[in-house]
Tab-separated table of C-alpha atoms in Angstrom:
chain	number	residue	atom	x	y	z
A	1	ALA	CA	0.148	-0.106	0.228
A	2	GLN	CA	1.148	3.425	-0.673
A	3	MET	CA	1.317	5.834	1.874
A	4	THR	CA	-0.134	9.299	0.991
A	5	GLY	CA	0.507	11.373	4.190
A	6	ARG	CA	-3.201	11.577	4.861
A	7	PRO	CA	-4.898	10.141	7.808
A	8	SER	CA	-7.012	7.072	7.082
A	9	ARG	CA	-10.700	7.341	7.680
A	10	THR	CA	-11.790	5.277	10.360
A	11	SER	CA	-15.115	3.918	11.350
A	12	PRO	CA	-16.112	4.929	15.210
A	13	PRO	CA	-15.451	1.729	17.447
A	14	ARG	CA	-18.243	-1.023	17.728
A	15	GLU	CA	-18.958	0.191	21.301
A	16	GLU	CA	-19.975	3.901	20.236
A	17	MET	CA	-22.087	2.408	17.393
A	18	ALA	CA	-23.764	0.094	19.593
A	19	ALA	CA	-24.014	2.514	22.448
A	20	ALA	CA	-25.816	5.077	20.013
A	21	ALA	CA	-28.059	2.552	18.485
A	22	GLU	CA	-29.359	1.522	21.765
A	23	MET	CA	-30.182	5.171	22.761
A	24	TRP	CA	-33.742	6.800	21.682
A	25	ARG	CA	-34.324	10.289	21.104
A	26	SER	CA	-37.997	11.549	21.718
A	27	LYS	CA	-39.817	13.979	19.952
A	28	LEU	CA	-38.749	16.835	22.384
A	29	GLY	CA	-35.312	15.852	21.816
A	30	ASN	CA	-34.361	14.250	24.856
A	31	LYS	CA	-32.345	10.977	24.871
A	32	TYR	CA	-33.401	7.902	26.902
A	33	PRO	CA	-31.998	4.285	26.570
A	34	LYS	CA	-34.085	2.549	24.454
A	35	LYS	CA	-34.096	-0.749	26.948
A	36	ASP	CA	-35.932	1.738	29.041
A	37	ILE	CA	-38.495	2.958	26.981
A	38	GLU	CA	-39.569	-0.095	25.977
A	39	LYS	CA	-39.580	-1.371	28.965
A	40	TRP	CA	-42.174	2.091	30.108
A	41	ASP	CA	-43.928	1.726	26.764
A	42	LEU	CA	-47.235	-0.012	28.413
A	43	GLN	CA	-47.286	2.173	31.165
A	44	LEU	CA	-46.801	5.279	29.279
A	45	LYS	CA	-49.639	4.279	26.746
A	46	ALA	CA	-52.103	3.511	29.673
A	47	GLU	CA	-51.230	7.440	30.951
A	48	LEU	CA	-51.853	8.608	27.312
A	49	GLY	CA	-55.326	6.421	27.405
A	50	ALA	CA	-56.344	8.046	30.546
A	51	LEU	CA	-55.817	11.619	29.237
A	52	ARG	CA	-57.361	10.820	25.850
A	53	LYS	CA	-60.501	10.482	27.948
A	54	ALA	CA	-60.562	13.647	29.654
A	55	GLY	CA	-63.331	15.399	28.253
A	56	CYS	CA	-61.369	18.163	26.429
A	57	ASN	CA	-59.271	15.630	24.832
A	58	MET	CA	-61.909	13.304	23.237
A	59	LYS	CA	-62.480	15.519	20.226
A	60	CYS	CA	-59.771	16.862	17.760
A	61	PHE	CA	-57.965	20.088	18.953
A	62	ASP	CA	-58.014	21.256	15.594
A	63	CYS	CA	-61.465	20.202	13.875
A	64	GLY	CA	-63.621	18.800	16.925
A	65	ALA	CA	-63.704	15.092	15.204
A	66	SER	CA	-64.234	12.225	17.745
A	67	ASP	CA	-61.654	10.031	16.121
A	68	VAL	CA	-58.412	11.346	18.058
A	69	THR	CA	-55.577	8.422	17.497
A	70	TRP	CA	-52.660	10.796	17.299
A	71	ALA	CA	-51.011	13.566	19.181
A	72	SER	CA	-48.625	16.214	19.132
A	73	PRO	CA	-46.180	16.228	21.863
A	74	LYS	CA	-44.638	19.991	21.348
A	75	LEU	CA	-48.008	21.100	21.501
A	76	GLY	CA	-50.118	18.974	23.815
A	77	ILE	CA	-52.840	18.303	21.832
A	78	PHE	CA	-54.813	15.481	20.482
A	79	ILE	CA	-55.995	15.191	16.864
A	80	CYS	CA	-57.613	12.969	14.303
A	81	VAL	CA	-55.758	11.383	11.568
A	82	ALA	CA	-56.826	13.909	9.119
A	83	CYS	CA	-55.066	16.710	11.152
A	84	SER	CA	-52.074	14.639	11.726
A	85	ASP	CA	-51.250	15.436	7.974
A	86	VAL	CA	-51.561	18.863	8.344
A	87	HIS	CA	-49.608	19.043	11.335
A	88	ARG	CA	-46.679	16.890	9.639
A	89	ALA	CA	-46.831	18.983	6.224
A	90	ALA	CA	-46.253	21.973	8.564
A	91	GLY	CA	-42.629	20.792	9.720
A	92	ALA	CA	-40.917	19.141	12.939
A	93	HIS	CA	-39.884	22.755	13.903
A	94	ILE	CA	-43.469	23.720	14.461
A	95	THR	CA	-45.099	20.644	15.497
A	96	CYS	CA	-44.448	16.746	15.431
A	97	VAL	CA	-47.128	14.071	15.724
A	98	LYS	CA	-47.300	10.701	16.817
A	99	ASN	CA	-49.894	7.794	16.754
A	100	PHE	CA	-50.830	6.433	19.979
A	101	SER	CA	-50.215	2.451	18.940
A	102	THR	CA	-47.639	2.767	16.352
A	103	TYR	CA	-44.916	4.698	18.249
A	104	LEU	CA	-43.048	4.433	21.405
A	105	TRP	CA	-43.485	7.401	23.546
A	106	GLY	CA	-41.085	8.578	25.994
A	107	PRO	CA	-41.884	10.147	29.332
A	108	ASP	CA	-41.418	14.027	28.437
A	109	GLU	CA	-44.067	13.387	25.677
């Protein structure tokens, strides 16, 4: 091999890559160990379910529809699937949305 005088590119050590892969980031930007998030998932979804049953949360914050299956953790609102499309189109710098059943939820959300 011919030496070029430049340092060779190296990949991060496997331990660093494994540690990064084991972390989970919430929609609010906080990081948690993924194993903890998976462990807390049922409890957090149960808490979300209880919040959804509160009178003011049983209808979409934006349009009033009764099918609230999404939420915006940044705004603290419950929304329907149609309004979730509008929120996604607005961009993550304004709002973000998560479905109750398909996403993991963090304690800060």
